[in-house]
Rosetta silent file (secondary structure, phi, psi, omega in degrees, C-alpha in Angstrom):
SEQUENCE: XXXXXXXXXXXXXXXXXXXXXXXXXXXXXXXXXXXXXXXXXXXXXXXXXXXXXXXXXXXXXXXXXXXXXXXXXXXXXXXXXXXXXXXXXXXXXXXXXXXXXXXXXXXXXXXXXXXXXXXXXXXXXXXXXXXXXXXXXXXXXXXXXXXXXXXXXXXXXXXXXXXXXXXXXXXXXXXXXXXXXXXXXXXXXXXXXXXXXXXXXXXXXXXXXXXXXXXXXXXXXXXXXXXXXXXXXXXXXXXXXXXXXXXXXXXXXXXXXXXXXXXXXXXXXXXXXXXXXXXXXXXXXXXXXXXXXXXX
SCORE:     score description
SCORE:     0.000 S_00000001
   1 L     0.000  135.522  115.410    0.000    0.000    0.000 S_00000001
   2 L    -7.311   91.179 -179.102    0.961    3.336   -0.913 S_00000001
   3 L   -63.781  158.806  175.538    1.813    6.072    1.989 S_00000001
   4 L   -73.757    6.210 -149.433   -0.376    9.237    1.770 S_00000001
   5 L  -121.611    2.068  177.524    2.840   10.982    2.680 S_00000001
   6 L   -89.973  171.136 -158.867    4.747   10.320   -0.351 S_00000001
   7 L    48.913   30.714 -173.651    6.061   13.110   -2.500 S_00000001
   8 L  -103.674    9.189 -151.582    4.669   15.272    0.298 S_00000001
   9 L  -110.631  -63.134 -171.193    8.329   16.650    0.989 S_00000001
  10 H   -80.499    7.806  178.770    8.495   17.771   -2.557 S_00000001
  11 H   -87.294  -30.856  178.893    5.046   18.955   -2.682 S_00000001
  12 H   -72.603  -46.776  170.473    5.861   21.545    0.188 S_00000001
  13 H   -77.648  -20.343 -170.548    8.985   22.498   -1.620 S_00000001
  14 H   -81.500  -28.148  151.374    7.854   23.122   -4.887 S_00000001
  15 H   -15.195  -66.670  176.352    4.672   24.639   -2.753 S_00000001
  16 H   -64.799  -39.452  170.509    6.974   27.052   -1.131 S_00000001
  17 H   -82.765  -31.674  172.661    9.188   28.507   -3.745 S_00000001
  18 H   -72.666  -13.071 -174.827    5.965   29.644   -5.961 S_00000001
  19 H   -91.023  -30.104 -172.447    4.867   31.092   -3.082 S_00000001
  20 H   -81.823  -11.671  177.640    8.142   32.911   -1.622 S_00000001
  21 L   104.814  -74.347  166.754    9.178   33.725   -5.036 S_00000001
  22 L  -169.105  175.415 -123.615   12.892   32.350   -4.917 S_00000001
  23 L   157.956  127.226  134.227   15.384   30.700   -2.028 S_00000001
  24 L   -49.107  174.027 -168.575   18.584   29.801   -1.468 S_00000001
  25 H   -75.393  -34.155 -173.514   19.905   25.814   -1.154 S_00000001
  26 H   -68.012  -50.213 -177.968   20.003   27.288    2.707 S_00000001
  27 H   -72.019  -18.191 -177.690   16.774   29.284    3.024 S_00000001
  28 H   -78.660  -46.022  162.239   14.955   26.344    1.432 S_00000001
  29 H   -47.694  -40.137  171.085   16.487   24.077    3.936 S_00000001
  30 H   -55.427  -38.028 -176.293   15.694   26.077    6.922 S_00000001
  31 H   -61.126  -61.183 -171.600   12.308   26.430    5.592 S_00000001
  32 H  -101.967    3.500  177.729   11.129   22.646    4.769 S_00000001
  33 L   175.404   68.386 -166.118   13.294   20.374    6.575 S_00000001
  34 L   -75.048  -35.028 -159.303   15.648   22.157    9.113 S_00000001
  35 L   -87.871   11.921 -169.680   15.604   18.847   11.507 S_00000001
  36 L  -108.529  172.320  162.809   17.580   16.950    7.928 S_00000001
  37 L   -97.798  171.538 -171.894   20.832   17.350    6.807 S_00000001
  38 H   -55.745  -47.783  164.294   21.295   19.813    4.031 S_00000001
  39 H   -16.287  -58.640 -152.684   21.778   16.948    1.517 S_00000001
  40 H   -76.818   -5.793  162.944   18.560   15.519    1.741 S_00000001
  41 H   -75.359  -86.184  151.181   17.487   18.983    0.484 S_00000001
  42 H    -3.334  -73.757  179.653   19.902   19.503   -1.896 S_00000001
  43 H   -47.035  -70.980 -179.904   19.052   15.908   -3.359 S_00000001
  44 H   -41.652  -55.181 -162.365   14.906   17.158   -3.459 S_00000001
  45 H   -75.830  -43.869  173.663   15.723   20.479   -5.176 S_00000001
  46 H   -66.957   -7.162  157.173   17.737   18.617   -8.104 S_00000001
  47 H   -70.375  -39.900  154.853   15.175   16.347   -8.393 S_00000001
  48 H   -49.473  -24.828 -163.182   13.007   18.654   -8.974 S_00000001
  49 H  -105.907  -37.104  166.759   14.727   20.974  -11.393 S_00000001
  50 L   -49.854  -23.774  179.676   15.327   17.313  -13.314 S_00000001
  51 L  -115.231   13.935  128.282   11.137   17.357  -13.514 S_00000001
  52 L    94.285   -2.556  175.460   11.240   20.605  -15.041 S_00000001
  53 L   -65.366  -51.144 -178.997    9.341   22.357  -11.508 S_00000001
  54 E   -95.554  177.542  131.863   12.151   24.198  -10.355 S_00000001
  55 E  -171.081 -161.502 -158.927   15.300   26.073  -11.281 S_00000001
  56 L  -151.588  158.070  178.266   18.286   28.290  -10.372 S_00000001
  57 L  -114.963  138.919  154.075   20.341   30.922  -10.984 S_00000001
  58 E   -85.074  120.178  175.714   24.192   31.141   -9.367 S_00000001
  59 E  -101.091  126.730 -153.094   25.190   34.342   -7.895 S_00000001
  60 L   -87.668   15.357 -172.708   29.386   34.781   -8.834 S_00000001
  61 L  -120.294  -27.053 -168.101   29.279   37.195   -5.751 S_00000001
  62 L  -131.522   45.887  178.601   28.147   35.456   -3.093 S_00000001
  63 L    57.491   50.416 -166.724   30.634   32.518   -3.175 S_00000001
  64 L     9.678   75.711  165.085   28.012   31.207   -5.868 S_00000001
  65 E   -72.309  137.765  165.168   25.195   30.720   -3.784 S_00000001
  66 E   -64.692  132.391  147.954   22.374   28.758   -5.836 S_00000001
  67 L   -83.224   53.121 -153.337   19.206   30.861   -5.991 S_00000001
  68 L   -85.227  142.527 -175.653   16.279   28.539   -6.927 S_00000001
  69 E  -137.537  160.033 -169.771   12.937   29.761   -8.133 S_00000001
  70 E   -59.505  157.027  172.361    9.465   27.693   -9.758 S_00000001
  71 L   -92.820  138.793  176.653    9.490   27.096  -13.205 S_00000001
  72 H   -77.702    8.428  145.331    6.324   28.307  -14.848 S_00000001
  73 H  -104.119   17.188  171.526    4.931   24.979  -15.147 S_00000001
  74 H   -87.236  -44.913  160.406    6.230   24.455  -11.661 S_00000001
  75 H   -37.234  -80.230  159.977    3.484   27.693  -11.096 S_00000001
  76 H   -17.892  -58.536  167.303    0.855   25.830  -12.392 S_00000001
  77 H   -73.503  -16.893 -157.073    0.925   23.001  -10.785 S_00000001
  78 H  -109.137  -19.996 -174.820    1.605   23.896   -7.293 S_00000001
  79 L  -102.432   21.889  166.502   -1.521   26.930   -7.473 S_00000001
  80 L   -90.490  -24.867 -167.055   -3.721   23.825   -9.025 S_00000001
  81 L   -83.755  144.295  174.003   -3.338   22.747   -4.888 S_00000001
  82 H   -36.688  -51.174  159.633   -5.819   23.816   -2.120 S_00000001
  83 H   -43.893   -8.716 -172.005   -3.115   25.039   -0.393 S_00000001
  84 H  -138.691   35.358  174.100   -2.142   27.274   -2.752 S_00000001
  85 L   -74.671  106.814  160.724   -6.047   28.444   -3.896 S_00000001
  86 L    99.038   37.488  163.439   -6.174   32.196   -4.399 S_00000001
  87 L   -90.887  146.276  168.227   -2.364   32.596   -4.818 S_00000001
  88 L  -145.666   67.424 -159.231   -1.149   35.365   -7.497 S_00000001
  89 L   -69.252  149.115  167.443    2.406   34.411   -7.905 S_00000001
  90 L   -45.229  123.476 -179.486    4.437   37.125  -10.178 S_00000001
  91 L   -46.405  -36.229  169.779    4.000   36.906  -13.681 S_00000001
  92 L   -96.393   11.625  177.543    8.176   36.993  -13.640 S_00000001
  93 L   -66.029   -2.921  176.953    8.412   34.560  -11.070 S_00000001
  94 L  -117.054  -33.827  172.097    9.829   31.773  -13.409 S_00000001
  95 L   -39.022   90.926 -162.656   12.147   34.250  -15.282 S_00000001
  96 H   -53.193  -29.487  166.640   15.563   33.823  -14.664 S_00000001
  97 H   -45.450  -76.443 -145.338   16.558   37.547  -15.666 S_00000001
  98 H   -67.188  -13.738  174.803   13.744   39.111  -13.452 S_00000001
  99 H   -39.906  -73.217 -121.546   15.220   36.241  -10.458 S_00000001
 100 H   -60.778  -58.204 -169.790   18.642   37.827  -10.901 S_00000001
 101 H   -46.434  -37.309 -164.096   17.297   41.588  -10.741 S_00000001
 102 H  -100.911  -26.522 -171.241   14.951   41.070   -7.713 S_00000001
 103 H   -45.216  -35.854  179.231   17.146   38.491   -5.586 S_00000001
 104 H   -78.291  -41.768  161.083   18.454   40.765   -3.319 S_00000001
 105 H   -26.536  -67.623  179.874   14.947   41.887   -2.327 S_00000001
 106 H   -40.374  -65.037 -174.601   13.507   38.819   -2.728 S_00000001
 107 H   -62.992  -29.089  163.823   16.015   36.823   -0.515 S_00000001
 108 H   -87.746  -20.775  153.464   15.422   39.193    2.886 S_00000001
 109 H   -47.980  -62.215  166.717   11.798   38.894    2.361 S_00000001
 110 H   -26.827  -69.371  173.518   12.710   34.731    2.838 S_00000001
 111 H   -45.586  -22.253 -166.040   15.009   35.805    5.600 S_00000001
 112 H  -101.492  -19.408  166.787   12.550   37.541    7.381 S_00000001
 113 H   -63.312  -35.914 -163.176    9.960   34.932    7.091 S_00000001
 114 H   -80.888  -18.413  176.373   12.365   32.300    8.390 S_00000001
 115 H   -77.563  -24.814 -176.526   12.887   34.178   11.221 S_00000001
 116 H   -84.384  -32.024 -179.990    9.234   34.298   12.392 S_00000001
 117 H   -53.237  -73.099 -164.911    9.223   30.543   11.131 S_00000001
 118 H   -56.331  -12.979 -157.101   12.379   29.650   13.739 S_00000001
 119 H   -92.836  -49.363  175.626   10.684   32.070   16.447 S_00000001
 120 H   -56.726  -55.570  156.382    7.713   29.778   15.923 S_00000001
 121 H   -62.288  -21.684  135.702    9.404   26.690   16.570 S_00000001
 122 H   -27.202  -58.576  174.748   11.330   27.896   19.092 S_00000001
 123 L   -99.733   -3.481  174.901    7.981   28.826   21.495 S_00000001
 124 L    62.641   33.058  161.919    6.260   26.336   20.295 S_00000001
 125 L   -85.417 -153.387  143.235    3.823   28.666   18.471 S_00000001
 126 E   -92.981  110.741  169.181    2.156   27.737   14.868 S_00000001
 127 L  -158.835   95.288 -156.995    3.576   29.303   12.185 S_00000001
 128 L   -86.157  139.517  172.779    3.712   26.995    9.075 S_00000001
 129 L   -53.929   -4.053  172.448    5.776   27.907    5.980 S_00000001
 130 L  -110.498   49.321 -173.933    3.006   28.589    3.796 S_00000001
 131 L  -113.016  -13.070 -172.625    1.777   31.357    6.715 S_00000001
 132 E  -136.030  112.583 -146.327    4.198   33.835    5.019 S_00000001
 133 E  -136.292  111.477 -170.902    2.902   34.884    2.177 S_00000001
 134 L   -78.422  179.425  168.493    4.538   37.421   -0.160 S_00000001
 135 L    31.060   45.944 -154.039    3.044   39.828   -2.309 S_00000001
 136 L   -96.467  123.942 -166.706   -0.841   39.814   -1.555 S_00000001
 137 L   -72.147  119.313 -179.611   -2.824   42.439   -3.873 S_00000001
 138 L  -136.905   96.250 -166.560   -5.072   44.628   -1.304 S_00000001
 139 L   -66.980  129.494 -153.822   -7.196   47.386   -3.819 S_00000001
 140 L  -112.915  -16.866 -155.819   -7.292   50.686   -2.441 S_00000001
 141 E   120.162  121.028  155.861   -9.485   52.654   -5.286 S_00000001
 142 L    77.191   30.599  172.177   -8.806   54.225   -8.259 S_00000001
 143 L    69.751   -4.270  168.296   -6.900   51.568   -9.951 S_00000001
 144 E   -54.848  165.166  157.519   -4.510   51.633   -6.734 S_00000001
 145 L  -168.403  160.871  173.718   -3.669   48.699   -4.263 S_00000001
 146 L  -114.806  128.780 -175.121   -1.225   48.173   -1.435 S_00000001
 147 L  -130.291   91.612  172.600    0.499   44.766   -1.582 S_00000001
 148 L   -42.121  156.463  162.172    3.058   44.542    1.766 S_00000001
 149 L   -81.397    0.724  173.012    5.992   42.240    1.097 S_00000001
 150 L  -176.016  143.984  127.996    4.453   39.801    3.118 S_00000001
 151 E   -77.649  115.453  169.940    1.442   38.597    5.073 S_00000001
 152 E  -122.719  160.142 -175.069    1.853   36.404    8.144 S_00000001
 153 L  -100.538  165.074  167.328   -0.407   34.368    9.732 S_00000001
 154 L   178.074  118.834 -178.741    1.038   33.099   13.162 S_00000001
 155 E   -98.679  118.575 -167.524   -0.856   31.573   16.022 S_00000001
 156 E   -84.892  168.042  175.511    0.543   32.317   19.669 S_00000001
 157 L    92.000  125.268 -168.812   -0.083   29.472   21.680 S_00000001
 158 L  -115.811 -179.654 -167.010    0.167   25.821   21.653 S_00000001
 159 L   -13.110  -37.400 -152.320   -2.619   23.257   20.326 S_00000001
 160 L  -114.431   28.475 -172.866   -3.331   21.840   23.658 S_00000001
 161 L  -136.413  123.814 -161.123   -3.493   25.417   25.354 S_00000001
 162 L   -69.648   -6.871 -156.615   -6.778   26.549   25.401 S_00000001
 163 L   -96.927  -23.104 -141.451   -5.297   30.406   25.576 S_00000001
 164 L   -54.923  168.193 -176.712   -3.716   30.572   21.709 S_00000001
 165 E  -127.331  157.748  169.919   -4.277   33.598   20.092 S_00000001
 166 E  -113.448  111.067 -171.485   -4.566   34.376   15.904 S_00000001
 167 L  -128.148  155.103 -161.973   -2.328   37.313   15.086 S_00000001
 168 L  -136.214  131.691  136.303   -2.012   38.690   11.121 S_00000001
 169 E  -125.667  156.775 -178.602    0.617   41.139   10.428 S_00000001
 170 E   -82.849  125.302  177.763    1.275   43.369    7.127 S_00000001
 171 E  -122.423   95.702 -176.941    5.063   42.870    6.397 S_00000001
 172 E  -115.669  142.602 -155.205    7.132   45.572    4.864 S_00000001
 173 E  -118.771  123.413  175.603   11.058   44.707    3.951 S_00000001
 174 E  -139.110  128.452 -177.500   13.077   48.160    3.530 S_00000001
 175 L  -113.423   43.142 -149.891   16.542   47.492    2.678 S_00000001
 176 L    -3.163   85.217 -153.872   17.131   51.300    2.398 S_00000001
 177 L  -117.182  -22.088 -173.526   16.976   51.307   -1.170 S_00000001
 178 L  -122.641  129.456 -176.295   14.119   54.087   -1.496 S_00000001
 179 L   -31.557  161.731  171.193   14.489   57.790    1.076 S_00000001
 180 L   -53.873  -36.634  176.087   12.897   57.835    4.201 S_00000001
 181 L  -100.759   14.787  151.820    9.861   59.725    3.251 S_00000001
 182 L   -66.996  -60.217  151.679    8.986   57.337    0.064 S_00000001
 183 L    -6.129  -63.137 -114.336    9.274   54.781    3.546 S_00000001
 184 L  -113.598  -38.107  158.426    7.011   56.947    5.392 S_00000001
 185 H   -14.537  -47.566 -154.404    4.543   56.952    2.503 S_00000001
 186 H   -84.526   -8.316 -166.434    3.757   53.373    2.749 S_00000001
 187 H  -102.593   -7.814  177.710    1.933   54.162    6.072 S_00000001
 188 H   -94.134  -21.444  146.888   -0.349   56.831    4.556 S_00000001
 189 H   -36.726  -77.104  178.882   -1.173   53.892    1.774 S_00000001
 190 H   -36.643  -45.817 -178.281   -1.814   51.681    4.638 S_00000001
 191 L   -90.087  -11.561  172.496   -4.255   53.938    6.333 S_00000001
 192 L   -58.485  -76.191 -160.570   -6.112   54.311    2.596 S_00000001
 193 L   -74.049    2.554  160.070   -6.692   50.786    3.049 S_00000001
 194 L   -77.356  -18.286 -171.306   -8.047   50.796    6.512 S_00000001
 195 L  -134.671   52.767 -140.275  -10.648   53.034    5.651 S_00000001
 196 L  -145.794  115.596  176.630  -10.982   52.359    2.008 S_00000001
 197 L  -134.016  123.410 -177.061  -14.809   50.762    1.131 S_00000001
 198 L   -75.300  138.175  156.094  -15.605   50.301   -2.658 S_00000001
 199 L   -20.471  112.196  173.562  -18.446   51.533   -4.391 S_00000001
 200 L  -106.523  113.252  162.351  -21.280   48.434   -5.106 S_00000001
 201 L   -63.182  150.253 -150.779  -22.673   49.789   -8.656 S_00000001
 202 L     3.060   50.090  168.617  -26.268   50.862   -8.137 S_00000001
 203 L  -116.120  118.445 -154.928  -26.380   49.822   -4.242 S_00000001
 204 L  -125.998  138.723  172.888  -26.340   52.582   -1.709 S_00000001
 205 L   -73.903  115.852 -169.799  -25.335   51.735    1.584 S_00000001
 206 L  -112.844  165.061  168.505  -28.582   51.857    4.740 S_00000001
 207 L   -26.369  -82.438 -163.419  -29.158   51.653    8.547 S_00000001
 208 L   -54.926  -76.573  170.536  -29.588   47.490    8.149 S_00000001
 209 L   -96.653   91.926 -177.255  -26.328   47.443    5.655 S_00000001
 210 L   -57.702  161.468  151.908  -24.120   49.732    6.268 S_00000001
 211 L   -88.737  132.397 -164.528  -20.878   50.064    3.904 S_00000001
 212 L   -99.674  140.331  175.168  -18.084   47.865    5.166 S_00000001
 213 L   -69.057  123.017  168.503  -14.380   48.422    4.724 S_00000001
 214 L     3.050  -91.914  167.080  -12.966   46.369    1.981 S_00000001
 215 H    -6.381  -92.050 -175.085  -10.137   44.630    4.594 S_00000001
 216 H   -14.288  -44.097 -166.597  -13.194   42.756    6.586 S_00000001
 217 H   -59.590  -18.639 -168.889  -14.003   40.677    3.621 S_00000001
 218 L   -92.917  -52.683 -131.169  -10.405   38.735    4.523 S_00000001
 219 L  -112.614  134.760  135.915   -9.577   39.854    8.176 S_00000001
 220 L   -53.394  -66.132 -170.365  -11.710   40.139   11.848 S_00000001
 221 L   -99.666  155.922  174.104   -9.150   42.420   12.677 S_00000001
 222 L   -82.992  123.014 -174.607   -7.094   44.611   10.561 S_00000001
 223 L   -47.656  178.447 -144.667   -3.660   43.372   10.733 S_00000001
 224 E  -115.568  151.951  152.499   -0.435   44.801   12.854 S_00000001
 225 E  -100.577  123.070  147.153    2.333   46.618   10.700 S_00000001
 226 E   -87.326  140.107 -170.723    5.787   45.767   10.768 S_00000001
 227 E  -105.835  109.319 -165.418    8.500   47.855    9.428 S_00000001
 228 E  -130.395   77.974  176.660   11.862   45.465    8.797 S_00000001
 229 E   -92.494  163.944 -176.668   14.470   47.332    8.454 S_00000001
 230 L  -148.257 -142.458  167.558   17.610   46.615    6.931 S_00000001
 231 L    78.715  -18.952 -151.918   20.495   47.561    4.853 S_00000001
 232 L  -154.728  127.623  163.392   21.434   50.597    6.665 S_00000001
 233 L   -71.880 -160.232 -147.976   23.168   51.026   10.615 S_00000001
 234 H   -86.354  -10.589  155.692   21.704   51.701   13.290 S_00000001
 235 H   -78.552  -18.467  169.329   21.585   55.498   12.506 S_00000001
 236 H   -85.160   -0.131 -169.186   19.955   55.103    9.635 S_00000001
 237 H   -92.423  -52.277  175.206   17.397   52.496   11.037 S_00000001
 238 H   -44.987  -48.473  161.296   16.775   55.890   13.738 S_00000001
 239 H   -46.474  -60.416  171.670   16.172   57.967   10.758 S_00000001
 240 H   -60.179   -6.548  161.983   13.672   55.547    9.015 S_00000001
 241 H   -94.322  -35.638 -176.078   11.666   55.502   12.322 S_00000001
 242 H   -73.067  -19.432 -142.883   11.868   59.238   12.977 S_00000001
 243 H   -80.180  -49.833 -176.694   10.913   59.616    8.599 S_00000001
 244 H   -61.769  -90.197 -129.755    6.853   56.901   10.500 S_00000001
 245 H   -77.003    4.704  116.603    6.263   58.540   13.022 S_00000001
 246 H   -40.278  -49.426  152.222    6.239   61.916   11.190 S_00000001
 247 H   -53.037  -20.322 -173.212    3.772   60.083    9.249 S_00000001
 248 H   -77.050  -30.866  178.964    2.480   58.800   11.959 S_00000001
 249 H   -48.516  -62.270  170.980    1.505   62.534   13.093 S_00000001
 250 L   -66.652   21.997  162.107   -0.251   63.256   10.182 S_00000001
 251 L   -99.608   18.478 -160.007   -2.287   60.573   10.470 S_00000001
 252 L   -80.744  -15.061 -171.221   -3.408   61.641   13.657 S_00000001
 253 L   -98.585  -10.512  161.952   -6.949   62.455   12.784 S_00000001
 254 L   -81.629  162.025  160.392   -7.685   58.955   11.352 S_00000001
 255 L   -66.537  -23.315 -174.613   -8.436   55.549   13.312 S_00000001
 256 H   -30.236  -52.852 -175.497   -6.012   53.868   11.767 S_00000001
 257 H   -97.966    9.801  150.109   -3.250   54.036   14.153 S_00000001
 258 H   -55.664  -38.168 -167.662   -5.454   54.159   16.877 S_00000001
 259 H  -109.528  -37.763  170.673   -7.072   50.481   16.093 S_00000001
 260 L  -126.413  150.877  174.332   -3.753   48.926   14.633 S_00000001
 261 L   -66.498  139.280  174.612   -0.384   48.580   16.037 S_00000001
 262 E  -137.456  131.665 -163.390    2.260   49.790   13.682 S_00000001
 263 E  -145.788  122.930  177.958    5.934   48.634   14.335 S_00000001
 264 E  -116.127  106.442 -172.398    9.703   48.976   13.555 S_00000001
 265 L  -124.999  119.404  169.374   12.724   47.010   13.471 S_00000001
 266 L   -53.968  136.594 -177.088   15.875   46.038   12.470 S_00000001
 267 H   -58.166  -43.787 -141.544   16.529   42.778   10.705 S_00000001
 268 H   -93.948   -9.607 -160.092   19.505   42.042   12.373 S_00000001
 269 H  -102.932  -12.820  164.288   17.973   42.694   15.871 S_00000001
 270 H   -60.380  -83.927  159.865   15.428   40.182   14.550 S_00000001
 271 H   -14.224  -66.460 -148.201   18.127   37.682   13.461 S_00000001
 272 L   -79.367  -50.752 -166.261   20.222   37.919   16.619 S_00000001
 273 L  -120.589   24.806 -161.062   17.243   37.806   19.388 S_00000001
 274 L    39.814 -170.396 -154.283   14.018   37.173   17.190 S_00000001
 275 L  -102.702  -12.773  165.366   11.416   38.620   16.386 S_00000001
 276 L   -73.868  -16.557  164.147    8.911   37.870   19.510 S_00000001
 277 L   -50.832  152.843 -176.556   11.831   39.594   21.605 S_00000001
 278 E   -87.605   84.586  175.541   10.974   43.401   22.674 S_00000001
 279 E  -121.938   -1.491 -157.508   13.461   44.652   19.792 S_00000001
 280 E   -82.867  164.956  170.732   10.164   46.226   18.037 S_00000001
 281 L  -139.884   96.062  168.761    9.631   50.719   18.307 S_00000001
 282 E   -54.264  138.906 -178.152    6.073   51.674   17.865 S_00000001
 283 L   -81.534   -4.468  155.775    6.447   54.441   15.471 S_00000001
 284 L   -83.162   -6.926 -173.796    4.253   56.752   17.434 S_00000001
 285 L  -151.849   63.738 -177.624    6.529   56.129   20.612 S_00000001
 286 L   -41.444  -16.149 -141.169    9.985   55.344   19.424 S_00000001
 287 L  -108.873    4.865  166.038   11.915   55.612   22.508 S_00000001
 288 L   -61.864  144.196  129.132    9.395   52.161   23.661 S_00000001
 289 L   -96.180  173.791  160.567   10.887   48.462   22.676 S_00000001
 290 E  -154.396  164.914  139.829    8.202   46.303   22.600 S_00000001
 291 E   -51.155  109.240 -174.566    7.124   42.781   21.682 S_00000001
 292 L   -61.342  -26.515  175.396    5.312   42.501   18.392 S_00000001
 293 L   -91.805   -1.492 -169.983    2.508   40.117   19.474 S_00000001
 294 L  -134.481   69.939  172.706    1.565   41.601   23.222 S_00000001
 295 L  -166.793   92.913   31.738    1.509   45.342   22.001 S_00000001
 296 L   -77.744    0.000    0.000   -0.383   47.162   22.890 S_00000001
């Protein structure tokens, strides 16, 4: 008889890279089979690239680290799975050019997921690799939309504890590539889509149905903001906090930042003590750390 479990190792990986986009031979390991040796990874992904799902680019810079990304009949197949229903991987996600161009980008979104992944296994929360979810299309109006660098899902608490909580943050990756106040931008975007309700041709909103913000159709709550910064030392990570919470003022007259937490941090202060550590600076009250999941 025939386990249900077979192929379910490469079903995860090919699963993972349409959704993250691209990976290293490392970040792929970390991701899908951290408790293996790297081989047995290794071994999966060339199997795979042999079956025409995956493949890779070398970067001649980085002691030719392997890059691997879906093939676009590797796309196909893996957003034919439940698990992957309502996915809208990048049109250039199988291009090896647009890989090359986007890679550095690409690869600290990946980093920053794997850190809430190890922080999750670590505490024994839930936070499954297909919980971090790049690039999700959120329409603001007017042919607009805001799509974060990541969505995570991440459940505090574990199975048998009666307590857990369901927390959703909005994940933006700034490798200080764009000024502080293009940064600072993203949070006046952000509050568009908090209060942002579309138009139902010839339906007018009443007492009994009110018009509902967009967001709701996905979310109970509107998710937490994260800030990730990187790229830059630690005076420039102080700039980039002072650039929000100038933004944050003039937001002062909406709910937005009233009803969701908005939050900023360096990647490396991720990396070194994770990301459930109080390394986080609400951007209305910098001079705070905090914890991202108990804050407020």
């Amino acid at each position: 008889m025939i386990g249900v479990d077979v192929g379910s190792g490469d079903r995860m990986a090919l699963a993972v890279l349409a959704q993250y986009r691209m990976a290293t031979t490392d970040q792929m390991h970390r991701v899908i089979a951290p408790e293996v040796r790297i081989e047995q990874t290794r071994r999966r992904l060339a199997r795979l690239r042999v079956e025409g799902l995956v493949d890779r680019i070398t970067l001649p810079q980085a002691g030719r680290t392997r890059v691997w990304f879906p093939t676009r009949y590797g796309v196909q197949l893996a957003c034919e799975w439940p698990e992957m229903r309502g996915r809208r991987p990048s049109r250039t996600v199988s291009d090896p050019t647009a890989v090359r161009l986007k890679v550095g980008h690409a690869l600290t979104v990946t980093e920053t997921g794997l850190a809430f992944l190890k922080d999750a296994r670590r505490h024994g929360d839930l936070c499954r690799p297909l919980d971090w979810i790049p690039e999700v299309h959120h329409p603001i109006g007017s042919g607009e939309a805001v799509i974060p660098d990541a969505l995570l899902y991440y459940r505090r608490g574990a199975a048998d504890d009666n307590n857990w909580s369901m927390l959703r943050a909005f994940v933006e990756v700034d490798r200080a590539t764009m000024g502080p106040e293009r940064l600072a931008a993203k949070l006046t975007a952000y509050a568009r889509l908090h209060g942002y309700v579309p138009a139902v041709p010839g339906r007018r909103p009443t007492v009994q149905e009110p018009a509902l913000e967009d967001w709701r159709r996905r979310y109970p709550l509107f998710p937490r903001l994260l800030f990730v910064l990187d790229g830059t030392g630690p005076t420039g990570a102080k700039t980039r906090i002072r650039a929000l919470r100038a933004a944050a003022r003039g937001l002062a007259a909406f709910s937005f930042l009233t009803d969701v937490p908005v939050l900023a941090a360096p990647l490396s202060d991720l990396l070194r003590d994770g990301p459930s550590a109080p390394v986080w600076r609400p951007v209305q009250d910098p001079v705070q750390l905090v914890a991202w999941h108990s804050w407020p």
